[in-house]
Amino acid sequence: MVDDGAAMVAVVYAMSSRQRIINVSLSENMTALEAVKLSGLISKHSEIERYPLVLGLFGKKITHDHLLQSGDRIEICRPLINDPRDMRRKFIASGRVMGQRDEKS
């Protein structure tokens, strides 16, 4: 990518095996949703439309109408497969701790 001084934002979609990062030229009063649409990621990854579109900015949830600034990183969030709280409860019920490896006999 060549940096010509233009204001840019990155739109990111992370899959389980790889991630896509698309840089979009920032226009005045651009919203997070507009940047996502301009990135073309929704049309390239149809699974995004199966669930409500949840967006983040550097790991924090944002609304679709969030106004962007140069250098922002908009993340398209995927739904969780398992609720981390439920997983922790299951580990505790079995006498284990999250991240603990099973000892082999």
PDB file of C-alpha atoms in Angstrom:
ATOM      1  CA  MET A   1       0.000   0.000   0.000  1.00  0.00           C
ATOM      2  CA  VAL A   2       1.303   3.445  -0.895  1.00  0.00           C
ATOM      3  CA  ASP A   3       0.691   6.200   1.659  1.00  0.00           C
ATOM      4  CA  ASP A   4      -0.184   9.347  -0.285  1.00  0.00           C
ATOM      5  CA  GLY A   5      -1.265  11.252   2.833  1.00  0.00           C
ATOM      6  CA  ALA A   6      -4.985  10.595   2.294  1.00  0.00           C
ATOM      7  CA  ALA A   7      -7.071   9.970   5.402  1.00  0.00           C
ATOM      8  CA  MET A   8      -7.856   6.252   5.678  1.00  0.00           C
ATOM      9  CA  VAL A   9      -9.713   3.832   7.903  1.00  0.00           C
ATOM     10  CA  ALA A  10      -9.317   0.063   8.001  1.00  0.00           C
ATOM     11  CA  VAL A  11     -12.251  -2.338   7.922  1.00  0.00           C
ATOM     12  CA  VAL A  12     -11.432  -5.764   9.351  1.00  0.00           C
ATOM     13  CA  TYR A  13     -13.214  -9.102   9.176  1.00  0.00           C
ATOM     14  CA  ALA A  14     -11.529 -11.972  11.017  1.00  0.00           C
ATOM     15  CA  MET A  15     -12.452 -15.538  10.195  1.00  0.00           C
ATOM     16  CA  SER A  16     -11.237 -18.550  12.149  1.00  0.00           C
ATOM     17  CA  SER A  17      -8.303 -19.174   9.797  1.00  0.00           C
ATOM     18  CA  ARG A  18      -7.470 -15.711   8.405  1.00  0.00           C
ATOM     19  CA  GLN A  19      -8.442 -12.070   8.409  1.00  0.00           C
ATOM     20  CA  ARG A  20      -9.239  -9.539   5.716  1.00  0.00           C
ATOM     21  CA  ILE A  21      -8.225  -5.911   6.131  1.00  0.00           C
ATOM     22  CA  ILE A  22      -9.512  -3.388   3.610  1.00  0.00           C
ATOM     23  CA  ASN A  23      -8.387   0.234   3.710  1.00  0.00           C
ATOM     24  CA  VAL A  24     -11.059   2.770   2.782  1.00  0.00           C
ATOM     25  CA  SER A  25     -10.557   6.464   2.024  1.00  0.00           C
ATOM     26  CA  LEU A  26     -12.173   8.507   4.758  1.00  0.00           C
ATOM     27  CA  SER A  27     -14.691  11.116   3.662  1.00  0.00           C
ATOM     28  CA  GLU A  28     -16.158  13.858   5.822  1.00  0.00           C
ATOM     29  CA  ASN A  29     -18.779  12.622   8.312  1.00  0.00           C
ATOM     30  CA  MET A  30     -18.299   8.985   7.257  1.00  0.00           C
ATOM     31  CA  THR A  31     -20.023   6.495   9.538  1.00  0.00           C
ATOM     32  CA  ALA A  32     -18.823   3.034  10.485  1.00  0.00           C
ATOM     33  CA  LEU A  33     -21.584   1.418   8.425  1.00  0.00           C
ATOM     34  CA  GLU A  34     -20.660   3.457   5.339  1.00  0.00           C
ATOM     35  CA  ALA A  35     -17.031   2.340   5.653  1.00  0.00           C
ATOM     36  CA  VAL A  36     -18.087  -1.310   5.971  1.00  0.00           C
ATOM     37  CA  LYS A  37     -20.267  -1.025   2.858  1.00  0.00           C
ATOM     38  CA  LEU A  38     -17.448   0.665   0.907  1.00  0.00           C
ATOM     39  CA  SER A  39     -15.007  -2.082   1.893  1.00  0.00           C
ATOM     40  CA  GLY A  40     -17.010  -4.668  -0.067  1.00  0.00           C
ATOM     41  CA  LEU A  41     -16.504  -7.275   2.655  1.00  0.00           C
ATOM     42  CA  ILE A  42     -20.221  -7.956   3.048  1.00  0.00           C
ATOM     43  CA  SER A  43     -20.593  -8.930  -0.613  1.00  0.00           C
ATOM     44  CA  LYS A  44     -17.441 -11.100  -0.490  1.00  0.00           C
ATOM     45  CA  HIS A  45     -18.462 -12.897   2.715  1.00  0.00           C
ATOM     46  CA  SER A  46     -22.167 -13.698   2.626  1.00  0.00           C
ATOM     47  CA  GLU A  47     -22.073 -15.222   6.131  1.00  0.00           C
ATOM     48  CA  ILE A  48     -21.822 -11.685   7.556  1.00  0.00           C
ATOM     49  CA  GLU A  49     -25.462 -11.071   6.630  1.00  0.00           C
ATOM     50  CA  ARG A  50     -26.747 -14.142   8.514  1.00  0.00           C
ATOM     51  CA  TYR A  51     -26.595 -12.327  11.847  1.00  0.00           C
ATOM     52  CA  PRO A  52     -27.190  -8.758  13.021  1.00  0.00           C
ATOM     53  CA  LEU A  53     -24.202  -6.624  12.049  1.00  0.00           C
ATOM     54  CA  VAL A  54     -22.136  -5.841  15.147  1.00  0.00           C
ATOM     55  CA  LEU A  55     -19.242  -3.418  14.741  1.00  0.00           C
ATOM     56  CA  GLY A  56     -16.289  -2.600  16.940  1.00  0.00           C
ATOM     57  CA  LEU A  57     -13.591   0.043  17.036  1.00  0.00           C
ATOM     58  CA  PHE A  58     -10.289  -1.189  18.449  1.00  0.00           C
ATOM     59  CA  GLY A  59     -12.163  -3.908  20.363  1.00  0.00           C
ATOM     60  CA  LYS A  60     -15.027  -1.782  21.730  1.00  0.00           C
ATOM     61  CA  LYS A  61     -18.590  -2.056  20.422  1.00  0.00           C
ATOM     62  CA  ILE A  62     -19.821   0.937  18.403  1.00  0.00           C
ATOM     63  CA  THR A  63     -23.063   1.936  16.713  1.00  0.00           C
ATOM     64  CA  HIS A  64     -23.457   1.900  12.944  1.00  0.00           C
ATOM     65  CA  ASP A  65     -23.688   5.712  12.902  1.00  0.00           C
ATOM     66  CA  HIS A  66     -20.404   6.209  14.788  1.00  0.00           C
ATOM     67  CA  LEU A  67     -18.428   8.985  13.043  1.00  0.00           C
ATOM     68  CA  LEU A  68     -14.947   7.901  12.019  1.00  0.00           C
ATOM     69  CA  GLN A  69     -11.551   9.553  12.264  1.00  0.00           C
ATOM     70  CA  SER A  70      -8.446   8.916  10.211  1.00  0.00           C
ATOM     71  CA  GLY A  71      -6.640   5.788  11.373  1.00  0.00           C
ATOM     72  CA  ASP A  72      -9.707   4.115  12.902  1.00  0.00           C
ATOM     73  CA  ARG A  73      -9.982   0.314  12.641  1.00  0.00           C
ATOM     74  CA  ILE A  74     -13.580  -0.879  12.246  1.00  0.00           C
ATOM     75  CA  GLU A  75     -14.086  -4.536  13.120  1.00  0.00           C
ATOM     76  CA  ILE A  76     -16.932  -6.674  11.804  1.00  0.00           C
ATOM     77  CA  CYS A  77     -17.702  -8.938  14.760  1.00  0.00           C
ATOM     78  CA  ARG A  78     -18.745 -12.563  14.365  1.00  0.00           C
ATOM     79  CA  PRO A  79     -21.204 -14.140  16.817  1.00  0.00           C
ATOM     80  CA  LEU A  80     -19.703 -16.230  19.612  1.00  0.00           C
ATOM     81  CA  ILE A  81     -19.952 -19.987  19.143  1.00  0.00           C
ATOM     82  CA  ASN A  82     -19.957 -20.575  22.920  1.00  0.00           C
ATOM     83  CA  ASP A  83     -20.730 -18.122  25.684  1.00  0.00           C
ATOM     84  CA  PRO A  84     -17.484 -17.755  27.705  1.00  0.00           C
ATOM     85  CA  ARG A  85     -19.474 -17.578  30.966  1.00  0.00           C
ATOM     86  CA  ASP A  86     -21.149 -20.924  30.252  1.00  0.00           C
ATOM     87  CA  MET A  87     -17.800 -22.464  29.343  1.00  0.00           C
ATOM     88  CA  ARG A  88     -16.277 -21.282  32.637  1.00  0.00           C
ATOM     89  CA  ARG A  89     -19.212 -22.733  34.608  1.00  0.00           C
ATOM     90  CA  LYS A  90     -18.738 -26.109  32.882  1.00  0.00           C
ATOM     91  CA  PHE A  91     -15.006 -26.114  33.651  1.00  0.00           C
ATOM     92  CA  ILE A  92     -15.611 -25.232  37.313  1.00  0.00           C
ATOM     93  CA  ALA A  93     -18.317 -27.909  37.629  1.00  0.00           C
ATOM     94  CA  SER A  94     -15.835 -30.505  36.373  1.00  0.00           C
ATOM     95  CA  GLY A  95     -13.166 -29.318  38.841  1.00  0.00           C
ATOM     96  CA  ARG A  96     -10.975 -27.717  36.177  1.00  0.00           C
ATOM     97  CA  VAL A  97      -9.792 -24.203  35.446  1.00  0.00           C
ATOM     98  CA  MET A  98      -9.953 -22.427  32.089  1.00  0.00           C
ATOM     99  CA  GLY A  99      -6.644 -22.818  30.263  1.00  0.00           C
ATOM    100  CA  GLN A 100      -5.569 -25.775  32.395  1.00  0.00           C
ATOM    101  CA  ARG A 101      -4.259 -28.722  30.415  1.00  0.00           C
ATOM    102  CA  ASP A 102      -5.389 -32.241  31.173  1.00  0.00           C
ATOM    103  CA  GLU A 103      -2.627 -34.302  32.756  1.00  0.00           C
ATOM    104  CA  LYS A 104      -1.837 -37.502  30.919  1.00  0.00           C
ATOM    105  CA  SER A 105      -1.434 -40.672  32.948  1.00  0.00           C
TER     106      SER A 105
END
